[in-house]
Amino acid sequence: QLPSAVEALSNMLHVSLVAFWGRLGSLVPFQVPLTYAIGNAIDTGRPNLNPTEAQVDALHALFCAELKRIFDDHKGGYGWGHKELVLV
């Protein structure tokens, strides 16, 4: 939360004012561990400049299935074991 004077100035200027700070009050960011998971490669075949809607839908379904598999396989390691991935 920014001080009220900064919020008033932000409203007056119609600009969002953001305070950045990091290690020792500098702009150097705090160290944050990065954790990531990599899935299997999806074979798309030869490049097709004019794919049919069915081909796009098939690759999209493969992508969504792999994304869900990766999430389900690794969600416990992130502390998200109770969550379900919902793709809309």
Short mmCIF file of N, CA and C in Angstrom, two decimals:
data_model
loop_
_atom_site.label_atom_id
_atom_site.label_comp_id
_atom_site.label_asym_id
_atom_site.label_seq_id
_atom_site.Cartn_x
_atom_site.Cartn_y
_atom_site.Cartn_z
N GLN A 1 0.85 -1.17 0.00
CA GLN A 1 0.00 0.00 0.00
C GLN A 1 0.90 1.24 0.00
N LEU A 2 0.66 2.11 -0.96
CA LEU A 2 1.43 3.34 -1.04
C LEU A 2 0.82 4.38 -0.11
N PRO A 3 1.61 5.34 0.35
CA PRO A 3 1.06 6.42 1.19
C PRO A 3 -0.03 7.18 0.44
N SER A 4 -0.95 7.77 1.17
CA SER A 4 -2.09 8.45 0.55
C SER A 4 -1.65 9.60 -0.34
N ALA A 5 -0.55 10.28 0.01
CA ALA A 5 -0.06 11.38 -0.83
C ALA A 5 0.38 10.86 -2.20
N VAL A 6 1.00 9.69 -2.23
CA VAL A 6 1.44 9.11 -3.49
C VAL A 6 0.23 8.67 -4.31
N GLU A 7 -0.77 8.12 -3.64
CA GLU A 7 -2.00 7.74 -4.35
C GLU A 7 -2.70 8.96 -4.93
N ALA A 8 -2.72 10.06 -4.18
CA ALA A 8 -3.35 11.29 -4.68
C ALA A 8 -2.60 11.82 -5.89
N LEU A 9 -1.26 11.80 -5.82
CA LEU A 9 -0.45 12.25 -6.96
C LEU A 9 -0.68 11.34 -8.16
N SER A 10 -0.78 10.05 -7.92
CA SER A 10 -1.03 9.10 -8.99
C SER A 10 -2.37 9.39 -9.66
N ASN A 11 -3.39 9.64 -8.87
CA ASN A 11 -4.71 9.97 -9.42
C ASN A 11 -4.68 11.28 -10.19
N MET A 12 -3.96 12.28 -9.67
CA MET A 12 -3.88 13.58 -10.32
C MET A 12 -3.18 13.49 -11.67
N LEU A 13 -2.12 12.69 -11.74
CA LEU A 13 -1.33 12.56 -12.97
C LEU A 13 -1.92 11.52 -13.93
N HIS A 14 -2.89 10.74 -13.46
CA HIS A 14 -3.46 9.64 -14.25
C HIS A 14 -2.39 8.66 -14.68
N VAL A 15 -1.50 8.37 -13.75
CA VAL A 15 -0.38 7.46 -13.98
C VAL A 15 -0.24 6.57 -12.75
N SER A 16 0.03 5.32 -12.97
CA SER A 16 0.28 4.42 -11.84
C SER A 16 1.72 4.59 -11.39
N LEU A 17 1.91 4.93 -10.14
CA LEU A 17 3.25 5.06 -9.58
C LEU A 17 3.56 3.78 -8.82
N VAL A 18 4.70 3.19 -9.13
CA VAL A 18 5.08 1.92 -8.54
C VAL A 18 6.42 2.11 -7.83
N ALA A 19 6.49 1.63 -6.61
CA ALA A 19 7.74 1.70 -5.85
C ALA A 19 8.47 0.37 -6.00
N PHE A 20 9.67 0.41 -6.52
CA PHE A 20 10.50 -0.78 -6.67
C PHE A 20 11.56 -0.78 -5.59
N TRP A 21 11.76 -1.92 -4.95
CA TRP A 21 12.86 -2.04 -4.04
C TRP A 21 13.29 -3.49 -3.99
N GLY A 22 14.54 -3.68 -3.65
CA GLY A 22 15.07 -5.04 -3.60
C GLY A 22 16.07 -5.16 -2.47
N ARG A 23 17.14 -5.89 -2.75
CA ARG A 23 18.16 -6.11 -1.72
C ARG A 23 18.76 -4.79 -1.25
N LEU A 24 18.83 -4.64 0.05
CA LEU A 24 19.41 -3.46 0.70
C LEU A 24 18.76 -2.17 0.22
N GLY A 25 17.48 -2.22 -0.13
CA GLY A 25 16.76 -1.03 -0.56
C GLY A 25 17.11 -0.59 -1.97
N SER A 26 17.82 -1.42 -2.73
CA SER A 26 18.22 -1.05 -4.08
C SER A 26 17.20 -1.58 -5.09
N LEU A 27 17.50 -1.38 -6.36
CA LEU A 27 16.66 -1.92 -7.43
C LEU A 27 17.02 -3.35 -7.80
N VAL A 28 18.06 -3.90 -7.16
CA VAL A 28 18.45 -5.30 -7.40
C VAL A 28 17.39 -6.19 -6.74
N PRO A 29 16.73 -7.05 -7.53
CA PRO A 29 15.62 -7.83 -6.97
C PRO A 29 16.06 -8.85 -5.93
N PHE A 30 15.13 -9.21 -5.06
CA PHE A 30 15.37 -10.27 -4.10
C PHE A 30 15.51 -11.59 -4.85
N GLN A 31 16.30 -12.51 -4.32
CA GLN A 31 16.44 -13.82 -4.95
C GLN A 31 15.20 -14.65 -4.63
N VAL A 32 14.61 -15.23 -5.64
CA VAL A 32 13.44 -16.08 -5.49
C VAL A 32 13.71 -17.38 -6.23
N PRO A 33 13.53 -18.52 -5.56
CA PRO A 33 13.78 -19.78 -6.25
C PRO A 33 12.77 -19.99 -7.37
N LEU A 34 13.26 -20.44 -8.52
CA LEU A 34 12.40 -20.74 -9.66
C LEU A 34 12.29 -22.25 -9.80
N THR A 35 11.09 -22.72 -9.90
CA THR A 35 10.85 -24.14 -10.09
C THR A 35 9.97 -24.28 -11.32
N TYR A 36 10.32 -25.19 -12.20
CA TYR A 36 9.54 -25.36 -13.41
C TYR A 36 9.55 -26.82 -13.83
N ALA A 37 8.58 -27.18 -14.63
CA ALA A 37 8.47 -28.54 -15.14
C ALA A 37 8.40 -28.48 -16.66
N ILE A 38 9.04 -29.41 -17.31
CA ILE A 38 9.06 -29.46 -18.77
C ILE A 38 8.41 -30.76 -19.21
N GLY A 39 7.52 -30.67 -20.16
CA GLY A 39 6.80 -31.84 -20.65
C GLY A 39 7.43 -32.45 -21.87
N ASN A 40 6.75 -33.43 -22.41
CA ASN A 40 7.20 -34.11 -23.62
C ASN A 40 6.99 -33.22 -24.84
N ALA A 41 7.84 -33.39 -25.81
CA ALA A 41 7.69 -32.65 -27.07
C ALA A 41 6.47 -33.17 -27.81
N ILE A 42 5.78 -32.26 -28.48
CA ILE A 42 4.61 -32.65 -29.28
C ILE A 42 5.02 -32.59 -30.74
N ASP A 43 4.94 -33.74 -31.39
CA ASP A 43 5.32 -33.81 -32.81
C ASP A 43 4.21 -33.19 -33.65
N THR A 44 4.54 -32.10 -34.31
CA THR A 44 3.55 -31.40 -35.14
C THR A 44 3.67 -31.78 -36.60
N GLY A 45 4.63 -32.63 -36.92
CA GLY A 45 4.82 -33.02 -38.32
C GLY A 45 5.46 -31.89 -39.12
N ARG A 46 5.33 -31.99 -40.41
CA ARG A 46 5.91 -30.95 -41.28
C ARG A 46 5.11 -29.67 -41.15
N PRO A 47 5.77 -28.52 -41.33
CA PRO A 47 5.04 -27.25 -41.28
C PRO A 47 3.94 -27.20 -42.33
N ASN A 48 2.79 -26.69 -41.93
CA ASN A 48 1.64 -26.59 -42.82
C ASN A 48 1.14 -25.15 -42.76
N LEU A 49 1.25 -24.44 -43.88
CA LEU A 49 0.85 -23.04 -43.90
C LEU A 49 -0.66 -22.85 -43.92
N ASN A 50 -1.39 -23.88 -44.30
CA ASN A 50 -2.85 -23.79 -44.36
C ASN A 50 -3.48 -25.00 -43.67
N PRO A 51 -3.34 -25.08 -42.33
CA PRO A 51 -3.91 -26.24 -41.64
C PRO A 51 -5.44 -26.16 -41.61
N THR A 52 -6.05 -27.31 -41.58
CA THR A 52 -7.51 -27.34 -41.45
C THR A 52 -7.86 -27.10 -39.98
N GLU A 53 -9.11 -26.78 -39.74
CA GLU A 53 -9.55 -26.56 -38.36
C GLU A 53 -9.43 -27.84 -37.55
N ALA A 54 -9.65 -28.98 -38.19
CA ALA A 54 -9.52 -30.27 -37.51
C ALA A 54 -8.08 -30.52 -37.08
N GLN A 55 -7.11 -30.15 -37.94
CA GLN A 55 -5.69 -30.33 -37.59
C GLN A 55 -5.31 -29.43 -36.42
N VAL A 56 -5.78 -28.20 -36.43
CA VAL A 56 -5.50 -27.27 -35.33
C VAL A 56 -6.13 -27.79 -34.05
N ASP A 57 -7.37 -28.25 -34.12
CA ASP A 57 -8.06 -28.77 -32.95
C ASP A 57 -7.35 -30.00 -32.38
N ALA A 58 -6.84 -30.87 -33.27
CA ALA A 58 -6.14 -32.07 -32.82
C ALA A 58 -4.86 -31.71 -32.07
N LEU A 59 -4.07 -30.78 -32.61
CA LEU A 59 -2.83 -30.36 -31.94
C LEU A 59 -3.15 -29.63 -30.64
N HIS A 60 -4.20 -28.83 -30.64
CA HIS A 60 -4.59 -28.13 -29.42
C HIS A 60 -4.99 -29.12 -28.34
N ALA A 61 -5.71 -30.17 -28.71
CA ALA A 61 -6.10 -31.20 -27.75
C ALA A 61 -4.87 -31.91 -27.18
N LEU A 62 -3.87 -32.20 -28.04
CA LEU A 62 -2.62 -32.81 -27.57
C LEU A 62 -1.91 -31.89 -26.58
N PHE A 63 -1.85 -30.61 -26.92
CA PHE A 63 -1.19 -29.63 -26.06
C PHE A 63 -1.88 -29.56 -24.69
N CYS A 64 -3.21 -29.46 -24.70
CA CYS A 64 -3.96 -29.37 -23.45
C CYS A 64 -3.80 -30.62 -22.61
N ALA A 65 -3.79 -31.78 -23.24
CA ALA A 65 -3.62 -33.04 -22.51
C ALA A 65 -2.24 -33.11 -21.87
N GLU A 66 -1.21 -32.68 -22.60
CA GLU A 66 0.15 -32.70 -22.05
C GLU A 66 0.29 -31.68 -20.92
N LEU A 67 -0.31 -30.52 -21.07
CA LEU A 67 -0.26 -29.50 -20.03
C LEU A 67 -0.92 -30.02 -18.75
N LYS A 68 -2.07 -30.68 -18.89
CA LYS A 68 -2.77 -31.24 -17.73
C LYS A 68 -1.94 -32.35 -17.10
N ARG A 69 -1.31 -33.19 -17.93
CA ARG A 69 -0.47 -34.28 -17.39
C ARG A 69 0.69 -33.71 -16.58
N ILE A 70 1.35 -32.69 -17.12
CA ILE A 70 2.48 -32.08 -16.41
C ILE A 70 2.00 -31.51 -15.08
N PHE A 71 0.89 -30.79 -15.11
CA PHE A 71 0.36 -30.20 -13.88
C PHE A 71 0.05 -31.29 -12.85
N ASP A 72 -0.65 -32.33 -13.28
CA ASP A 72 -1.04 -33.39 -12.35
C ASP A 72 0.18 -34.13 -11.79
N ASP A 73 1.21 -34.33 -12.62
CA ASP A 73 2.41 -35.03 -12.17
C ASP A 73 3.22 -34.23 -11.16
N HIS A 74 3.21 -32.90 -11.26
CA HIS A 74 4.11 -32.08 -10.46
C HIS A 74 3.43 -31.16 -9.45
N LYS A 75 2.11 -31.16 -9.39
CA LYS A 75 1.42 -30.21 -8.52
C LYS A 75 1.74 -30.43 -7.04
N GLY A 76 2.02 -31.66 -6.65
CA GLY A 76 2.37 -31.93 -5.25
C GLY A 76 3.66 -31.25 -4.84
N GLY A 77 4.63 -31.18 -5.75
CA GLY A 77 5.91 -30.55 -5.46
C GLY A 77 5.82 -29.05 -5.28
N TYR A 78 4.76 -28.44 -5.79
CA TYR A 78 4.55 -27.00 -5.65
C TYR A 78 3.62 -26.68 -4.48
N GLY A 79 3.12 -27.72 -3.82
CA GLY A 79 2.17 -27.50 -2.75
C GLY A 79 0.75 -27.30 -3.24
N TRP A 80 0.47 -27.73 -4.46
CA TRP A 80 -0.86 -27.56 -5.05
C TRP A 80 -1.56 -28.90 -5.21
N GLY A 81 -1.25 -29.87 -4.36
CA GLY A 81 -1.82 -31.20 -4.50
C GLY A 81 -3.33 -31.24 -4.46
N HIS A 82 -3.94 -30.27 -3.84
CA HIS A 82 -5.40 -30.24 -3.71
C HIS A 82 -6.09 -29.52 -4.87
N LYS A 83 -5.31 -28.97 -5.80
CA LYS A 83 -5.90 -28.19 -6.88
C LYS A 83 -6.07 -29.01 -8.15
N GLU A 84 -6.98 -28.57 -8.99
CA GLU A 84 -7.22 -29.20 -10.28
C GLU A 84 -7.05 -28.16 -11.36
N LEU A 85 -6.38 -28.50 -12.43
CA LEU A 85 -6.19 -27.58 -13.55
C LEU A 85 -7.45 -27.60 -14.41
N VAL A 86 -8.00 -26.42 -14.64
CA VAL A 86 -9.19 -26.28 -15.47
C VAL A 86 -8.82 -25.38 -16.65
N LEU A 87 -8.90 -25.91 -17.84
CA LEU A 87 -8.60 -25.14 -19.05
C LEU A 87 -9.92 -24.68 -19.66
N VAL A 88 -10.02 -23.40 -19.88
CA VAL A 88 -11.27 -22.86 -20.46
C VAL A 88 -11.03 -22.32 -21.85
#
